[in-house]
CSV table of C-alpha atoms and ligand atoms in Angstrom, one decimal:
chain,number,residue,atom,x,y,z
A,1,MET,CA,16.6,151.8,50.9
A,2,ASN,CA,14.1,153.2,48.6
A,3,ILE,CA,11.6,150.2,48.3
A,4,LYS,CA,10.2,151.3,44.8
A,5,ARG,CA,14.1,151.4,43.8
A,6,PHE,CA,14.4,147.9,45.4
A,7,ILE,CA,11.5,146.2,43.2
A,8,LEU,CA,12.6,148.3,40.1
A,9,ILE,CA,16.2,147.7,39.7
A,10,PRO,CA,15.9,143.6,39.5
A,11,PHE,CA,12.9,144.1,37.3
A,12,LEU,CA,14.8,146.3,34.9
A,13,ILE,CA,17.8,144.1,35.1
A,14,ILE,CA,15.6,140.8,34.1
A,15,SER,CA,13.7,142.4,31.7
A,16,THR,CA,16.8,143.8,30.0
A,17,ILE,CA,18.6,140.3,29.8
A,18,ALA,CA,15.2,139.1,28.3
A,19,SER,CA,14.5,142.0,25.8
A,20,SER,CA,18.4,141.6,24.7
A,21,LEU,CA,18.4,138.0,24.1
A,22,THR,CA,21.0,137.1,21.5
A,23,LEU,CA,21.5,134.4,19.0
A,24,GLU,CA,24.6,133.4,20.8
A,25,GLN,CA,22.5,132.9,23.8
A,26,ILE,CA,19.9,130.9,22.0
A,27,LYS,CA,22.7,128.8,20.7
A,28,GLN,CA,23.5,127.6,24.3
A,29,TRP,CA,19.9,126.4,24.9
A,30,ASP,CA,19.3,122.4,24.8
A,31,LYS,CA,17.1,122.4,21.7
A,32,VAL,CA,14.9,119.5,19.8
A,33,GLU,CA,14.6,119.4,16.0
A,34,LEU,CA,11.5,117.7,15.1
A,35,HIS,CA,11.0,118.7,11.4
A,36,LEU,CA,13.8,118.1,9.3
A,37,HIS,CA,14.3,116.2,6.1
A,38,LEU,CA,17.6,114.6,5.3
A,39,GLY,CA,17.5,115.3,1.6
A,40,GLY,CA,17.2,119.1,2.5
A,41,ALA,CA,19.6,119.1,5.3
A,42,TYR,CA,23.1,117.7,4.3
A,43,PRO,CA,25.6,120.4,5.4
A,44,LYS,CA,26.6,122.4,2.5
A,45,GLU,CA,30.4,121.8,3.1
A,46,TYR,CA,29.8,118.0,3.0
A,47,LEU,CA,28.0,118.3,-0.4
A,48,ARG,CA,31.0,120.4,-1.7
A,49,SER,CA,33.4,117.5,-0.8
A,50,ILE,CA,31.7,115.0,-3.0
A,51,ALA,CA,30.0,116.9,-5.7
A,52,THR,CA,31.5,117.8,-9.1
A,53,ASP,CA,31.9,121.6,-9.9
A,54,GLN,CA,29.2,121.6,-12.2
A,55,GLN,CA,26.8,119.9,-9.6
A,56,MET,CA,27.8,122.7,-7.2
A,57,ALA,CA,27.3,125.5,-9.3
A,58,LEU,CA,23.8,124.3,-10.4
A,59,LEU,CA,23.0,123.7,-6.7
A,60,GLU,CA,24.0,127.5,-5.7
A,61,GLN,CA,22.0,128.5,-8.4
A,62,GLU,CA,18.9,126.8,-7.2
A,63,LEU,CA,19.7,127.9,-3.6
A,64,GLU,CA,19.9,131.5,-4.8
A,65,LYS,CA,16.6,131.0,-6.6
A,66,ILE,CA,14.9,129.7,-3.3
A,67,HIS,CA,16.4,132.4,-1.3
A,68,ASN,CA,14.9,135.1,-3.1
A,69,GLY,CA,11.4,133.3,-2.7
A,70,VAL,CA,9.6,130.8,-4.9
A,71,ASP,CA,6.1,129.5,-5.2
A,72,TYR,CA,5.5,126.3,-3.2
A,73,GLU,CA,5.9,124.0,-5.8
A,74,GLU,CA,8.9,125.4,-7.4
A,75,ALA,CA,11.0,124.5,-4.5
A,76,PHE,CA,10.9,120.8,-5.0
A,77,PRO,CA,13.1,120.1,-8.0
A,78,ILE,CA,16.2,120.8,-6.0
A,79,PHE,CA,15.7,117.6,-4.1
A,80,GLU,CA,16.4,115.6,-7.2
A,81,LEU,CA,19.8,117.5,-7.8
A,82,ILE,CA,20.7,116.6,-4.4
A,83,GLY,CA,19.7,113.2,-5.0
A,84,ARG,CA,22.2,113.3,-8.0
A,85,ILE,CA,24.9,114.3,-5.7
A,86,VAL,CA,24.3,112.0,-2.9
A,87,ASN,CA,23.9,108.9,-4.9
A,88,THR,CA,25.4,105.9,-3.0
A,89,GLU,CA,24.5,104.5,0.2
A,90,GLU,CA,28.2,105.4,1.7
A,91,LYS,CA,27.6,109.0,0.7
A,92,VAL,CA,24.3,109.0,2.3
A,93,LYS,CA,25.7,107.4,5.6
A,94,ASP,CA,28.7,110.1,5.5
A,95,GLY,CA,26.2,113.1,4.9
A,96,LEU,CA,23.8,111.5,7.9
A,97,ILE,CA,26.8,111.7,10.3
A,98,ALA,CA,28.1,115.1,8.9
A,99,LEU,CA,24.5,116.5,9.6
A,100,CYS,CA,24.6,114.9,13.2
A,101,ARG,CA,27.8,116.6,13.8
A,102,TRP,CA,26.5,120.0,12.3
A,103,LEU,CA,23.2,119.8,14.6
A,104,GLU,CA,25.3,119.1,17.7
A,105,ALA,CA,27.3,122.2,16.8
A,106,ASP,CA,24.2,124.3,17.2
A,107,HIS,CA,23.3,122.5,20.7
A,108,VAL,CA,20.7,120.4,19.3
A,109,ILE,CA,20.5,117.5,21.7
A,110,TYR,CA,17.8,115.5,20.1
A,111,ALA,CA,16.7,115.3,16.2
A,112,GLU,CA,14.3,113.3,14.2
A,113,ILE,CA,15.5,113.0,10.7
A,114,ARG,CA,13.0,112.4,8.2
A,115,THR,CA,13.6,110.8,5.0
A,116,GLY,CA,11.9,108.5,2.2
A,117,LEU,CA,13.3,104.9,1.9
A,118,LYS,CA,15.3,104.8,-1.5
A,119,ASP,CA,16.8,101.7,-3.3
A,120,MET,CA,20.3,102.4,-4.5
A,121,GLY,CA,20.8,99.0,-5.6
A,122,GLN,CA,20.8,96.8,-2.7
A,123,GLY,CA,17.2,97.3,-1.8
A,124,GLU,CA,15.3,99.3,0.6
A,125,GLU,CA,15.9,97.5,3.8
A,126,HIS,CA,19.9,97.5,3.0
A,127,TYR,CA,19.3,101.5,2.8
A,128,LEU,CA,17.5,101.9,6.2
A,129,GLN,CA,20.2,99.6,7.7
A,130,THR,CA,22.7,102.1,6.3
A,131,LEU,CA,20.9,104.9,7.7
A,132,LEU,CA,20.7,103.1,11.1
A,133,GLU,CA,24.6,102.8,11.0
A,134,GLY,CA,24.8,106.6,10.2
A,135,ILE,CA,22.6,107.6,13.4
A,136,ARG,CA,24.6,104.9,15.7
A,137,ASP,CA,27.8,106.8,14.5
A,138,GLY,CA,26.2,110.1,14.7
A,139,GLU,CA,25.1,109.5,18.3
A,140,THR,CA,27.1,111.2,21.2
A,141,GLU,CA,26.7,111.5,24.8
A,142,TRP,CA,25.2,115.2,24.1
A,143,PHE,CA,23.3,114.3,20.9
A,144,THR,CA,20.7,111.7,20.0
A,145,PRO,CA,19.3,111.4,16.5
A,146,ARG,CA,16.3,109.2,15.4
A,147,LEU,CA,14.7,108.5,12.4
A,148,LEU,CA,11.1,109.0,10.8
A,149,LEU,CA,10.4,107.1,7.4
A,150,SER,CA,8.7,109.5,4.9
A,151,LEU,CA,5.8,108.5,2.6
A,152,ARG,CA,3.9,110.9,0.2
A,153,ARG,CA,0.1,111.2,-0.4
A,154,PHE,CA,0.6,109.7,-3.6
A,155,SER,CA,2.7,106.5,-2.4
A,156,THR,CA,1.4,103.1,-3.4
A,157,VAL,CA,-0.4,101.0,-0.7
A,158,GLU,CA,2.5,98.6,-1.5
A,159,GLN,CA,5.1,101.2,-0.7
A,160,ALA,CA,3.4,102.2,2.5
A,161,LYS,CA,3.2,98.7,3.6
A,162,ARG,CA,6.9,98.1,3.0
A,163,THR,CA,7.6,101.1,4.8
A,164,VAL,CA,5.6,100.5,7.9
A,165,ASP,CA,6.8,96.6,7.8
A,166,LEU,CA,10.5,98.1,8.1
A,167,ALA,CA,9.9,100.6,10.5
A,168,ILE,CA,8.3,98.4,13.0
A,169,LYS,CA,11.2,95.9,12.3
A,170,TYR,CA,13.8,98.5,13.3
A,171,GLN,CA,11.8,100.2,15.9
A,172,ALA,CA,14.2,99.3,18.5
A,173,GLU,CA,17.1,100.5,16.4
A,174,GLY,CA,16.2,104.1,16.0
A,175,VAL,CA,13.1,104.3,13.9
A,176,VAL,CA,10.4,106.4,15.8
A,177,GLY,CA,7.9,107.4,13.3
A,178,ILE,CA,6.3,107.8,10.0
A,179,ASP,CA,6.1,111.3,8.4
A,180,ILE,CA,3.7,112.2,5.2
A,181,SER,CA,5.3,114.8,3.1
A,182,GLY,CA,5.9,115.8,-0.5
A,183,ILE,CA,3.6,118.3,-2.4
A,184,SER,CA,0.4,118.0,-0.3
A,185,THR,CA,-1.9,118.4,-3.1
A,186,LEU,CA,-0.6,115.6,-5.1
A,187,GLY,CA,-2.0,112.2,-4.6
A,188,ASN,CA,-4.8,110.6,-2.4
A,189,ILE,CA,-3.9,109.7,1.1
A,190,ARG,CA,-6.8,107.8,2.0
A,191,PRO,CA,-6.0,104.2,0.8
A,192,LEU,CA,-2.7,104.6,3.2
A,193,PHE,CA,-4.7,105.2,6.3
A,194,PRO,CA,-4.8,101.5,7.4
A,195,GLU,CA,-1.3,101.2,7.0
A,196,LEU,CA,-0.6,104.4,9.0
A,197,LEU,CA,-3.0,103.3,11.6
A,198,ARG,CA,-0.8,100.0,11.8
A,199,ALA,CA,2.2,101.8,12.5
A,200,LYS,CA,0.3,103.8,15.1
A,201,ALA,CA,-0.9,100.9,16.9
A,202,ALA,CA,2.6,99.5,17.0
A,203,GLY,CA,3.7,102.5,18.9
A,204,LEU,CA,5.3,104.5,16.0
A,205,GLY,CA,4.8,108.5,16.0
A,206,ILE,CA,2.7,109.8,13.1
A,207,THR,CA,3.3,113.3,11.6
A,208,VAL,CA,1.4,114.6,8.4
A,209,HIS,CA,2.4,117.7,6.5
A,210,LEU,CA,-0.7,119.7,6.9
A,211,GLY,CA,-1.7,123.1,5.8
A,212,GLU,CA,0.9,123.8,3.2
A,213,SER,CA,-1.4,124.6,0.5
A,214,PRO,CA,-4.9,126.1,0.6
A,215,ASN,CA,-5.9,123.5,-1.8
A,216,GLU,CA,-5.8,120.7,0.3
A,217,ASN,CA,-9.1,118.9,0.6
A,218,ASP,CA,-8.4,116.2,3.0
A,219,GLN,CA,-7.4,117.9,6.3
A,220,LEU,CA,-10.4,117.0,8.6
A,221,GLU,CA,-10.4,113.5,7.1
A,222,ILE,CA,-6.8,113.1,8.0
A,223,LEU,CA,-7.1,114.6,11.6
A,224,GLU,CA,-10.2,112.6,12.2
A,225,THR,CA,-9.0,109.3,11.0
A,226,LEU,CA,-5.2,109.4,11.9
A,227,ARG,CA,-5.4,111.5,14.9
A,228,PRO,CA,-1.7,112.3,14.1
A,229,HIS,CA,0.7,113.0,17.2
A,230,ARG,CA,2.0,116.2,15.2
A,231,ILE,CA,1.4,118.1,12.2
A,232,GLY,CA,3.9,119.8,10.0
A,233,HIS,CA,3.6,123.1,9.1
A,234,ALA,CA,-0.2,124.2,9.9
A,235,VAL,CA,-0.3,127.4,7.8
A,236,PHE,CA,-3.5,126.9,5.6
A,237,LEU,CA,-5.9,125.1,7.9
A,238,THR,CA,-9.4,125.1,7.2
A,239,GLU,CA,-11.9,126.4,9.3
A,240,GLU,CA,-13.2,123.1,10.1
A,241,ALA,CA,-9.6,121.8,10.8
A,242,LYS,CA,-9.1,124.7,13.1
A,243,GLU,CA,-12.3,123.8,15.2
A,244,TRP,CA,-11.1,120.3,15.4
A,245,LEU,CA,-7.7,121.3,16.6
A,246,LYS,CA,-9.1,123.7,19.3
A,247,ILE,CA,-10.8,120.5,20.8
A,248,HIS,CA,-7.6,118.2,20.2
A,249,PRO,CA,-4.5,120.4,20.4
A,250,ILE,CA,-2.2,118.5,18.3
A,251,PRO,CA,1.3,120.1,18.5
A,252,ALA,CA,2.6,121.8,15.1
A,253,GLU,CA,5.9,121.8,13.7
A,254,MET,CA,6.4,125.5,12.9
A,255,CYS,CA,8.9,126.1,10.1
A,256,LEU,CA,8.9,129.9,9.8
A,257,THR,CA,11.7,130.3,7.3
A,258,SER,CA,10.6,127.7,5.0
A,259,ALA,CA,6.9,129.1,5.2
A,260,LEU,CA,8.4,132.5,4.3
A,261,LYS,CA,10.6,131.4,1.4
A,262,VAL,CA,7.8,129.3,-0.4
A,263,LYS,CA,5.4,132.3,0.2
A,264,MET,CA,3.1,130.5,2.5
A,265,ILE,CA,3.2,133.6,4.7
A,266,GLU,CA,4.4,137.2,4.2
A,267,LYS,CA,5.6,137.9,7.6
A,268,PRO,CA,6.6,135.3,10.3
A,269,HIS,CA,4.0,136.6,12.8
A,270,TRP,CA,1.2,135.9,10.2
A,271,HIS,CA,2.0,131.9,11.1
A,272,PRO,CA,-1.6,131.1,12.5
A,273,ALA,CA,-0.2,129.6,15.7
A,274,LEU,CA,1.1,132.9,16.6
A,275,SER,CA,-1.6,135.2,14.9
A,276,HIS,CA,-4.8,133.4,14.7
A,277,TYR,CA,-6.7,134.0,18.2
A,278,ALA,CA,-8.4,130.5,18.1
A,279,LEU,CA,-5.0,128.5,17.3
A,280,ARG,CA,-2.8,130.8,19.9
A,281,ASP,CA,-2.9,128.0,22.5
A,282,MET,CA,-2.0,125.4,20.0
A,283,PRO,CA,1.2,123.8,21.0
A,284,TYR,CA,4.2,124.0,18.6
A,285,SER,CA,7.7,123.3,18.3
A,286,VAL,CA,10.3,125.3,16.3
A,287,CYS,CA,11.9,123.5,13.3
A,288,THR,CA,13.8,124.3,10.1
A,289,ASP,CA,12.5,121.9,7.5
A,290,ASP,CA,15.3,122.1,5.0
A,291,PRO,CA,18.1,123.7,6.8
A,292,LEU,CA,20.6,123.6,3.7
A,293,ILE,CA,17.8,124.8,1.3
A,294,PHE,CA,16.6,127.5,3.7
A,295,ASN,CA,20.2,128.4,4.7
A,296,VAL,CA,19.1,128.2,8.6
A,297,THR,CA,20.1,126.7,11.8
A,298,LEU,CA,17.6,125.8,14.4
A,299,SER,CA,18.9,128.8,16.7
A,300,ASP,CA,18.3,130.9,13.6
A,301,GLU,CA,14.7,129.7,13.7
A,302,TYR,CA,14.2,130.8,17.4
A,303,ALA,CA,15.7,133.9,16.9
A,304,LEU,CA,13.4,134.7,13.9
A,305,LEU,CA,10.2,133.9,16.1
A,306,TYR,CA,11.9,135.9,18.9
A,307,SER,CA,12.4,139.0,16.5
A,308,THR,CA,8.2,138.9,15.9
A,309,GLY,CA,7.9,140.3,19.2
A,310,VAL,CA,4.9,138.1,19.5
A,311,ILE,CA,6.3,136.1,22.2
A,312,ASP,CA,9.1,137.1,25.1
A,313,ALA,CA,12.3,135.6,26.0
A,314,ASP,CA,10.8,133.7,28.7
A,315,LYS,CA,8.0,132.2,26.6
A,316,LEU,CA,10.4,131.4,23.7
A,317,TYR,CA,12.4,129.4,26.2
A,318,GLU,CA,9.2,127.5,27.3
A,319,VAL,CA,8.2,126.7,23.9
A,320,CYS,CA,11.9,125.3,23.6
A,321,CYS,CA,11.5,123.3,26.7
A,322,ALA,CA,7.9,122.3,26.1
A,323,SER,CA,8.9,120.8,22.6
A,324,GLN,CA,11.2,118.2,24.2
A,325,PHE,CA,7.9,116.4,25.4
A,326,GLN,CA,6.7,116.2,21.6
A,327,ALA,CA,9.4,114.2,20.7
A,328,PHE,CA,8.5,110.7,19.7
A,329,ASP,CA,11.4,109.1,21.7
A,330,GLN,CA,11.8,110.4,25.0
A,331,SER,CA,14.8,108.5,26.0
A,332,PHE,CA,17.4,111.3,25.1
A,333,ARG,CA,15.9,113.1,28.3
A,334,GLN,CA,17.7,110.5,30.5
A,335,LYS,CA,21.0,111.3,29.1
A,336,PRO,CA,23.4,113.6,31.6
A,337,ASN,CA,22.8,116.7,29.3
B,1,IMP,P1,14.6,112.9,1.4
B,1,IMP,O1,13.1,112.1,1.8
B,1,IMP,O2,15.5,112.6,2.6
B,1,IMP,O3,15.0,112.6,0.2
B,1,IMP,O4,14.2,114.3,1.6
B,1,IMP,C1,13.6,115.1,0.5
B,1,IMP,C2,12.1,115.1,0.4
B,1,IMP,O5,11.6,115.5,1.5
B,1,IMP,C3,11.7,115.7,-0.7
B,1,IMP,O6,11.7,115.1,-2.2
B,1,IMP,C4,10.3,116.2,-0.5
B,1,IMP,O7,9.4,115.1,-0.9
B,1,IMP,C5,10.2,116.2,1.1
B,1,IMP,N1,10.4,117.5,1.5
B,1,IMP,C6,11.1,118.4,1.9
B,1,IMP,N2,10.7,119.6,2.4
B,1,IMP,C7,9.4,119.5,2.4
B,1,IMP,C8,8.3,120.6,2.5
B,1,IMP,O8,8.7,121.5,2.9
B,1,IMP,N3,7.2,119.9,2.3
B,1,IMP,C9,6.8,118.7,2.0
B,1,IMP,N4,7.9,117.9,1.7
B,1,IMP,C10,9.0,118.1,1.8
B,2,ZN,ZN1,8.7,119.5,5.7
């Protein structure tokens, strides 16, 4: 046998498989979703089952607007509309279970679902207990949901203290971390540092939306003081934040469609973790942020990243496997997936 052919044919077969990676193939991968806001993730079918016709029409109109691209701050009012549709604890719980089924159908095996505590009439603790019932009911042999409790940069110290107290109290029942989200230029996060450090000392994961806006002026301080376990988005990082991240490689939660739709980046391969040479070795996971609002599945996000051509199929699969180790709760890895 011709030795060149012997080497070349298997190589061609492998590279053809790799280069023709399809969405269907990606769907079969065991994936983890580390950045998803409950309020932006309810399956649309679920919302249709509980919304009035007028609410649904308004929702479709807002979704269309975002689909065509909006400025970062223009994307936020839709959450109020969704809040008016999902307006009881029972609906939140049913929506959370519907979301778990939707994620599982995309072969997501573990999801950290983040949400801010609300008082829907029976207090924040009761609301959290309802969420915990939702994730208990949403868990299967193949799928593990966990909760992150969200704060914003403008949350009061009292709010932060209540949230951290409850997160610690219900840590063994599925709360695995704290998220800082909301419009990243609104408010001052500094007074919240002691509460966030208390959560961290108690073993909770900390993730902060960082680099969503070029106008953030607290990036280095957040990184140095909190040393968060992960950062959300990581698009508009200051030079000093980038320098810090080169020495402390904290994983980024990359949400490409979200970044495109709210005009953080114009092309997917412009994401700094893919394009900026200094951050090219930055660990990252692939996430959806708000799958309802951006009309994406996690598999779609992987396919989008693959379509940039910046990484090949092997590297994409490596990113997928490595992101499992970035999860705040590792117990799902013992399941017989
Ligand atoms: P909830 O906390 O479950 O009500 O989810 C909705 C909330 O998540 C919104 O009101 C925002 O505060 C936050 N959120 C959703 N998407 C983003 C984002 O891309 N950046 C920052 N905050 C976000
Ligand atoms: Zn987010």
